[in-house]
């Protein structure tokens, strides 16, 4: 089992460019999440999808959009990248019961210049 | 959401030493989770706690769910170089997602 797969692993963008970060899970999990990790800030929730067909904003949604394409896939889109969006982005999934925790992907390291 | 405060922010220890870190919340939690993030990787779940006062071990790691339900503790005994990483505590945020602490960065020298 691959678990949670994120692509790409690394990306450099110019300010104003757009891109989509891809995430797929093969564990038949209901819920999926996008977090960003910045030094000294821990993991902050951008968007989440509690179940297929639903998406909701998290703590830091500005500048991002998401799509829950199907039960397996949850993508994160930056429409017009800004240097403040330089970060490491993690996708995670869970069965839907938070007590079991998440399974994380290995992250996408994004630099906006 | 509920704030989680982890301490210490970082630790620099020698191999063989024991390590203690903790996490406190402004609100009561029903579940505490501890994750470890290896350099360049995503966090991995180490221990889950579901009951106040619960003490759970995973090898050299022991975690406790505080009796006030507002704190949790993680201990690592006889540290080894592969313990290096960032340790996060986490708890459910209003039922829809996990809140994470800012992490404790652990460095172990041989």
PDB file of C-alpha atoms in Angstrom:
ATOM      1  CA  UNK A   1       0.000   0.000   0.000  1.00  0.00           C
ATOM      2  CA  UNK A   2       1.326   3.413  -0.980  1.00  0.00           C
ATOM      3  CA  UNK A   3      -0.725   5.280   1.657  1.00  0.00           C
ATOM      4  CA  UNK A   4      -0.857   8.993   0.783  1.00  0.00           C
ATOM      5  CA  UNK A   5       0.987  10.093  -2.351  1.00  0.00           C
ATOM      6  CA  UNK A   6       1.789  13.731  -3.054  1.00  0.00           C
ATOM      7  CA  UNK A   7       3.125  15.197  -6.277  1.00  0.00           C
ATOM      8  CA  UNK A   8       5.322  17.010  -7.016  1.00  0.00           C
ATOM      9  CA  UNK A   9       7.900  16.673  -4.224  1.00  0.00           C
ATOM     10  CA  UNK A  10       9.599  19.961  -5.089  1.00  0.00           C
ATOM     11  CA  UNK A  11       8.484  23.024  -7.037  1.00  0.00           C
ATOM     12  CA  UNK A  12       9.784  26.513  -7.701  1.00  0.00           C
ATOM     13  CA  UNK A  13       7.288  29.102  -8.935  1.00  0.00           C
ATOM     14  CA  UNK A  14       7.542  32.711  -9.939  1.00  0.00           C
ATOM     15  CA  UNK A  15       5.249  35.208  -8.232  1.00  0.00           C
ATOM     16  CA  UNK A  16       1.900  35.220  -9.982  1.00  0.00           C
ATOM     17  CA  UNK A  17       2.179  31.735 -11.470  1.00  0.00           C
ATOM     18  CA  UNK A  18      -0.415  29.103 -10.716  1.00  0.00           C
ATOM     19  CA  UNK A  19      -0.087  25.440  -9.898  1.00  0.00           C
ATOM     20  CA  UNK A  20      -1.960  22.482  -8.470  1.00  0.00           C
ATOM     21  CA  UNK A  21      -0.613  20.161  -5.814  1.00  0.00           C
ATOM     22  CA  UNK A  22      -1.926  16.633  -6.179  1.00  0.00           C
ATOM     23  CA  UNK A  23      -2.781  14.183  -3.421  1.00  0.00           C
ATOM     24  CA  UNK A  24      -4.135  10.653  -3.604  1.00  0.00           C
ATOM     25  CA  UNK A  25      -4.792   8.022  -0.933  1.00  0.00           C
ATOM     26  CA  UNK A  26      -5.435   4.334  -1.356  1.00  0.00           C
ATOM     27  CA  UNK A  27      -6.755   3.495   2.123  1.00  0.00           C
ATOM     28  CA  UNK A  28     -10.444   4.155   1.375  1.00  0.00           C
ATOM     29  CA  UNK A  29     -10.400   7.026   3.883  1.00  0.00           C
ATOM     30  CA  UNK A  30     -13.353   9.390   4.013  1.00  0.00           C
ATOM     31  CA  UNK A  31     -11.575  12.568   5.108  1.00  0.00           C
ATOM     32  CA  UNK A  32      -8.661  14.415   3.557  1.00  0.00           C
ATOM     33  CA  UNK A  33      -6.717  17.512   4.608  1.00  0.00           C
ATOM     34  CA  UNK A  34      -4.168  20.033   3.434  1.00  0.00           C
ATOM     35  CA  UNK A  35      -1.709  21.576   5.913  1.00  0.00           C
ATOM     36  CA  UNK A  36       1.219  23.894   5.501  1.00  0.00           C
ATOM     37  CA  UNK A  37       4.329  23.771   7.673  1.00  0.00           C
ATOM     38  CA  UNK A  38       6.477  26.807   8.287  1.00  0.00           C
ATOM     39  CA  UNK A  39       9.442  27.116  10.666  1.00  0.00           C
ATOM     40  CA  UNK A  40       8.266  27.812  14.200  1.00  0.00           C
ATOM     41  CA  UNK A  41       4.591  27.708  13.177  1.00  0.00           C
ATOM     42  CA  UNK A  42       3.855  24.014  13.318  1.00  0.00           C
ATOM     43  CA  UNK A  43       1.193  22.543  11.014  1.00  0.00           C
ATOM     44  CA  UNK A  44      -1.645  24.830  10.014  1.00  0.00           C
ATOM     45  CA  UNK A  45      -4.819  23.618   8.347  1.00  0.00           C
ATOM     46  CA  UNK A  46      -5.565  25.155   4.946  1.00  0.00           C
ATOM     47  CA  UNK A  47      -8.626  23.205   3.791  1.00  0.00           C
ATOM     48  CA  UNK A  48     -10.239  19.898   4.564  1.00  0.00           C
ATOM     49  CA  UNK A  49     -12.779  17.537   3.059  1.00  0.00           C
ATOM     50  CA  UNK A  50     -14.774  15.604   5.637  1.00  0.00           C
ATOM     51  CA  UNK A  51     -16.230  13.345   2.966  1.00  0.00           C
ATOM     52  CA  UNK A  52     -16.420  13.039  -0.801  1.00  0.00           C
ATOM     53  CA  UNK A  53     -18.306  16.023  -2.222  1.00  0.00           C
ATOM     54  CA  UNK A  54     -17.610  18.415   0.662  1.00  0.00           C
ATOM     55  CA  UNK A  55     -14.811  20.892   1.314  1.00  0.00           C
ATOM     56  CA  UNK A  56     -14.352  23.487   4.055  1.00  0.00           C
ATOM     57  CA  UNK A  57     -11.910  26.200   5.006  1.00  0.00           C
ATOM     58  CA  UNK A  58      -9.390  25.701   7.730  1.00  0.00           C
ATOM     59  CA  UNK A  59      -7.222  28.168   9.602  1.00  0.00           C
ATOM     60  CA  UNK A  60      -5.301  29.695   6.652  1.00  0.00           C
ATOM     61  CA  UNK A  61      -7.357  29.315   3.429  1.00  0.00           C
ATOM     62  CA  UNK A  62      -6.610  32.653   1.750  1.00  0.00           C
ATOM     63  CA  UNK A  63      -4.889  32.285  -1.613  1.00  0.00           C
ATOM     64  CA  UNK A  64      -5.843  28.627  -2.027  1.00  0.00           C
ATOM     65  CA  UNK A  65      -8.621  26.553  -3.544  1.00  0.00           C
ATOM     66  CA  UNK A  66      -9.272  22.827  -3.300  1.00  0.00           C
ATOM     67  CA  UNK A  67     -11.096  20.114  -5.206  1.00  0.00           C
ATOM     68  CA  UNK A  68     -12.174  16.741  -3.867  1.00  0.00           C
ATOM     69  CA  UNK A  69     -12.120  15.021  -7.226  1.00  0.00           C
ATOM     70  CA  UNK A  70     -13.316  11.664  -5.882  1.00  0.00           C
ATOM     71  CA  UNK A  71     -12.872   9.660  -2.701  1.00  0.00           C
ATOM     72  CA  UNK A  72      -9.174   9.075  -3.439  1.00  0.00           C
ATOM     73  CA  UNK A  73      -8.002  12.490  -4.637  1.00  0.00           C
ATOM     74  CA  UNK A  74      -7.843  15.933  -3.051  1.00  0.00           C
ATOM     75  CA  UNK A  75      -5.973  18.709  -4.876  1.00  0.00           C
ATOM     76  CA  UNK A  76      -4.774  22.113  -3.696  1.00  0.00           C
ATOM     77  CA  UNK A  77      -4.539  24.999  -6.158  1.00  0.00           C
ATOM     78  CA  UNK A  78      -2.595  28.233  -5.920  1.00  0.00           C
ATOM     79  CA  UNK A  79      -4.135  30.608  -8.459  1.00  0.00           C
ATOM     80  CA  UNK A  80      -1.539  33.377  -8.182  1.00  0.00           C
ATOM     81  CA  UNK A  81       1.441  32.338  -6.105  1.00  0.00           C
ATOM     82  CA  UNK A  82       2.993  34.778  -3.632  1.00  0.00           C
ATOM     83  CA  UNK A  83       6.312  34.554  -1.743  1.00  0.00           C
ATOM     84  CA  UNK A  84       4.311  34.167   1.496  1.00  0.00           C
ATOM     85  CA  UNK A  85       3.138  30.810   0.151  1.00  0.00           C
ATOM     86  CA  UNK A  86       6.667  29.424   0.243  1.00  0.00           C
ATOM     87  CA  UNK A  87       6.224  26.470   2.551  1.00  0.00           C
ATOM     88  CA  UNK A  88       6.097  22.705   2.871  1.00  0.00           C
ATOM     89  CA  UNK A  89       2.629  21.387   2.090  1.00  0.00           C
ATOM     90  CA  UNK A  90       1.307  18.151   3.541  1.00  0.00           C
ATOM     91  CA  UNK A  91      -1.741  16.206   2.517  1.00  0.00           C
ATOM     92  CA  UNK A  92      -3.267  13.798   5.031  1.00  0.00           C
ATOM     93  CA  UNK A  93      -6.193  11.423   5.220  1.00  0.00           C
ATOM     94  CA  UNK A  94      -8.184   9.779   7.981  1.00  0.00           C
ATOM     95  CA  UNK A  95     -11.019   7.238   8.230  1.00  0.00           C
ATOM     96  CA  UNK A  96     -13.221  10.092   9.466  1.00  0.00           C
ATOM     97  CA  UNK A  97     -12.858   9.374  13.160  1.00  0.00           C
ATOM     98  CA  UNK A  98     -10.171  11.742  14.408  1.00  0.00           C
ATOM     99  CA  UNK A  99      -9.178   9.507  17.287  1.00  0.00           C
ATOM    100  CA  UNK A 100      -7.338   7.292  14.829  1.00  0.00           C
ATOM    101  CA  UNK A 101      -5.203  10.189  13.656  1.00  0.00           C
ATOM    102  CA  UNK A 102      -4.044  10.937  10.162  1.00  0.00           C
ATOM    103  CA  UNK A 103      -1.790   9.330   7.603  1.00  0.00           C
ATOM    104  CA  UNK A 104       0.410  11.988   6.034  1.00  0.00           C
ATOM    105  CA  UNK A 105       2.058  12.196   2.650  1.00  0.00           C
ATOM    106  CA  UNK A 106       5.747  13.008   2.396  1.00  0.00           C
ATOM    107  CA  UNK A 107       5.134  16.646   1.473  1.00  0.00           C
ATOM    108  CA  UNK A 108       5.634  19.137  -1.357  1.00  0.00           C
ATOM    109  CA  UNK A 109       8.355  21.716  -0.873  1.00  0.00           C
ATOM    110  CA  UNK A 110       7.256  24.886  -2.652  1.00  0.00           C
ATOM    111  CA  UNK A 111       9.367  27.987  -3.188  1.00  0.00           C
ATOM    112  CA  UNK A 112       7.845  31.136  -4.682  1.00  0.00           C
ATOM    113  CA  UNK A 113      10.385  33.657  -5.950  1.00  0.00           C
TER     114      UNK A 113
ATOM    115  CA  UNK B   1      -9.619  26.316  17.558  1.00  0.00           C
ATOM    116  CA  UNK B   2      -7.965  25.207  20.738  1.00  0.00           C
ATOM    117  CA  UNK B   3      -4.337  26.260  21.082  1.00  0.00           C
ATOM    118  CA  UNK B   4      -1.758  23.603  21.864  1.00  0.00           C
ATOM    119  CA  UNK B   5       1.429  24.738  23.540  1.00  0.00           C
ATOM    120  CA  UNK B   6       4.415  22.421  23.355  1.00  0.00           C
ATOM    121  CA  UNK B   7       7.565  22.669  25.390  1.00  0.00           C
ATOM    122  CA  UNK B   8      10.426  22.742  25.112  1.00  0.00           C
ATOM    123  CA  UNK B   9      10.741  24.150  21.579  1.00  0.00           C
ATOM    124  CA  UNK B  10      13.989  22.296  21.057  1.00  0.00           C
ATOM    125  CA  UNK B  11      16.281  19.883  22.882  1.00  0.00           C
ATOM    126  CA  UNK B  12      19.891  19.010  22.271  1.00  0.00           C
ATOM    127  CA  UNK B  13      20.913  15.873  24.158  1.00  0.00           C
ATOM    128  CA  UNK B  14      23.499  13.123  24.219  1.00  0.00           C
ATOM    129  CA  UNK B  15      22.783   9.582  23.161  1.00  0.00           C
ATOM    130  CA  UNK B  16      21.561   7.511  26.083  1.00  0.00           C
ATOM    131  CA  UNK B  17      19.833  10.363  27.887  1.00  0.00           C
ATOM    132  CA  UNK B  18      16.116  10.334  28.664  1.00  0.00           C
ATOM    133  CA  UNK B  19      13.862  12.983  27.140  1.00  0.00           C
ATOM    134  CA  UNK B  20      10.651  14.562  28.396  1.00  0.00           C
ATOM    135  CA  UNK B  21       8.341  16.922  26.571  1.00  0.00           C
ATOM    136  CA  UNK B  22       4.813  18.108  27.147  1.00  0.00           C
ATOM    137  CA  UNK B  23       1.810  19.691  25.562  1.00  0.00           C
ATOM    138  CA  UNK B  24      -0.890  21.831  27.147  1.00  0.00           C
ATOM    139  CA  UNK B  25      -4.225  22.984  25.845  1.00  0.00           C
ATOM    140  CA  UNK B  26      -6.545  25.859  26.659  1.00  0.00           C
ATOM    141  CA  UNK B  27      -9.465  23.419  26.431  1.00  0.00           C
ATOM    142  CA  UNK B  28     -10.275  19.862  27.405  1.00  0.00           C
ATOM    143  CA  UNK B  29      -9.375  17.130  24.931  1.00  0.00           C
ATOM    144  CA  UNK B  30     -10.859  13.655  24.635  1.00  0.00           C
ATOM    145  CA  UNK B  31      -7.974  12.369  22.561  1.00  0.00           C
ATOM    146  CA  UNK B  32      -4.268  13.126  22.518  1.00  0.00           C
ATOM    147  CA  UNK B  33      -2.004  12.046  19.692  1.00  0.00           C
ATOM    148  CA  UNK B  34       1.771  12.172  19.416  1.00  0.00           C
ATOM    149  CA  UNK B  35       3.523  12.302  16.030  1.00  0.00           C
ATOM    150  CA  UNK B  36       7.161  12.213  14.955  1.00  0.00           C
ATOM    151  CA  UNK B  37       8.454  13.885  11.813  1.00  0.00           C
ATOM    152  CA  UNK B  38      11.764  12.664  10.427  1.00  0.00           C
ATOM    153  CA  UNK B  39      13.751  15.209   8.421  1.00  0.00           C
ATOM    154  CA  UNK B  40      12.260  15.578   4.934  1.00  0.00           C
ATOM    155  CA  UNK B  41       9.255  13.370   5.652  1.00  0.00           C
ATOM    156  CA  UNK B  42       5.658  13.704   6.780  1.00  0.00           C
ATOM    157  CA  UNK B  43       4.662  13.151  10.428  1.00  0.00           C
ATOM    158  CA  UNK B  44       3.999   9.591  11.558  1.00  0.00           C
ATOM    159  CA  UNK B  45       1.692   8.631  14.407  1.00  0.00           C
ATOM    160  CA  UNK B  46       3.551   7.289  17.454  1.00  0.00           C
ATOM    161  CA  UNK B  47       0.988   6.993  20.219  1.00  0.00           C
ATOM    162  CA  UNK B  48      -2.729   7.671  20.685  1.00  0.00           C
ATOM    163  CA  UNK B  49      -4.319   8.329  24.107  1.00  0.00           C
ATOM    164  CA  UNK B  50      -8.063   8.193  24.750  1.00  0.00           C
ATOM    165  CA  UNK B  51      -8.628   8.329  28.493  1.00  0.00           C
ATOM    166  CA  UNK B  52      -7.612  10.734  31.270  1.00  0.00           C
ATOM    167  CA  UNK B  53      -4.750   9.264  33.259  1.00  0.00           C
ATOM    168  CA  UNK B  54      -3.930   6.721  30.540  1.00  0.00           C
ATOM    169  CA  UNK B  55      -0.276   5.721  30.203  1.00  0.00           C
ATOM    170  CA  UNK B  56       0.729   4.065  26.922  1.00  0.00           C
ATOM    171  CA  UNK B  57       4.083   2.790  25.709  1.00  0.00           C
ATOM    172  CA  UNK B  58       5.515   2.134  22.276  1.00  0.00           C
ATOM    173  CA  UNK B  59       8.994   0.692  22.680  1.00  0.00           C
ATOM    174  CA  UNK B  60      11.165   3.313  24.391  1.00  0.00           C
ATOM    175  CA  UNK B  61       8.386   5.897  24.123  1.00  0.00           C
ATOM    176  CA  UNK B  62       5.824   6.441  26.870  1.00  0.00           C
ATOM    177  CA  UNK B  63       2.990   8.960  26.703  1.00  0.00           C
ATOM    178  CA  UNK B  64       0.465  10.017  29.303  1.00  0.00           C
ATOM    179  CA  UNK B  65      -2.955  11.638  29.060  1.00  0.00           C
ATOM    180  CA  UNK B  66      -3.060  14.227  31.868  1.00  0.00           C
ATOM    181  CA  UNK B  67      -5.799  13.840  34.472  1.00  0.00           C
ATOM    182  CA  UNK B  68      -7.011  17.399  33.865  1.00  0.00           C
ATOM    183  CA  UNK B  69      -7.489  16.423  30.181  1.00  0.00           C
ATOM    184  CA  UNK B  70      -5.686  19.642  29.274  1.00  0.00           C
ATOM    185  CA  UNK B  71      -2.216  18.205  28.971  1.00  0.00           C
ATOM    186  CA  UNK B  72      -0.155  15.291  27.772  1.00  0.00           C
ATOM    187  CA  UNK B  73       3.432  14.151  28.181  1.00  0.00           C
ATOM    188  CA  UNK B  74       5.860  12.181  26.042  1.00  0.00           C
ATOM    189  CA  UNK B  75       8.988  10.528  27.391  1.00  0.00           C
ATOM    190  CA  UNK B  76      11.749   8.847  25.416  1.00  0.00           C
ATOM    191  CA  UNK B  77      14.124   6.631  27.336  1.00  0.00           C
ATOM    192  CA  UNK B  78      17.745   5.924  26.417  1.00  0.00           C
ATOM    193  CA  UNK B  79      17.720   8.128  23.313  1.00  0.00           C
ATOM    194  CA  UNK B  80      19.519   7.030  20.157  1.00  0.00           C
ATOM    195  CA  UNK B  81      20.550   9.043  17.073  1.00  0.00           C
ATOM    196  CA  UNK B  82      17.502   7.936  15.058  1.00  0.00           C
ATOM    197  CA  UNK B  83      15.249   9.678  17.602  1.00  0.00           C
ATOM    198  CA  UNK B  84      16.217  12.936  15.885  1.00  0.00           C
ATOM    199  CA  UNK B  85      13.215  14.771  14.479  1.00  0.00           C
ATOM    200  CA  UNK B  86      10.298  16.971  15.392  1.00  0.00           C
ATOM    201  CA  UNK B  87       7.690  15.661  17.826  1.00  0.00           C
ATOM    202  CA  UNK B  88       4.163  17.031  17.586  1.00  0.00           C
ATOM    203  CA  UNK B  89       1.216  16.688  19.888  1.00  0.00           C
ATOM    204  CA  UNK B  90      -2.259  16.871  18.355  1.00  0.00           C
ATOM    205  CA  UNK B  91      -5.884  16.781  19.376  1.00  0.00           C
ATOM    206  CA  UNK B  92      -9.282  17.036  17.666  1.00  0.00           C
ATOM    207  CA  UNK B  93     -10.380  20.576  16.830  1.00  0.00           C
ATOM    208  CA  UNK B  94     -14.131  20.830  17.185  1.00  0.00           C
ATOM    209  CA  UNK B  95     -14.553  17.420  15.627  1.00  0.00           C
ATOM    210  CA  UNK B  96     -13.501  18.080  12.052  1.00  0.00           C
ATOM    211  CA  UNK B  97      -9.715  18.220  12.039  1.00  0.00           C
ATOM    212  CA  UNK B  98      -6.677  17.887  14.256  1.00  0.00           C
ATOM    213  CA  UNK B  99      -4.942  20.832  15.904  1.00  0.00           C
ATOM    214  CA  UNK B 100      -1.181  20.489  16.164  1.00  0.00           C
ATOM    215  CA  UNK B 101       1.301  21.983  18.558  1.00  0.00           C
ATOM    216  CA  UNK B 102       4.300  23.807  17.109  1.00  0.00           C
ATOM    217  CA  UNK B 103       6.549  20.866  17.803  1.00  0.00           C
ATOM    218  CA  UNK B 104       9.605  19.972  19.850  1.00  0.00           C
ATOM    219  CA  UNK B 105      12.745  19.621  17.790  1.00  0.00           C
ATOM    220  CA  UNK B 106      15.060  16.917  19.139  1.00  0.00           C
ATOM    221  CA  UNK B 107      18.740  16.607  18.304  1.00  0.00           C
ATOM    222  CA  UNK B 108      20.777  13.660  19.597  1.00  0.00           C
ATOM    223  CA  UNK B 109      24.540  13.573  19.510  1.00  0.00           C
ATOM    224  CA  UNK B 110      26.404  10.245  19.553  1.00  0.00           C
TER     225      UNK B 110
END
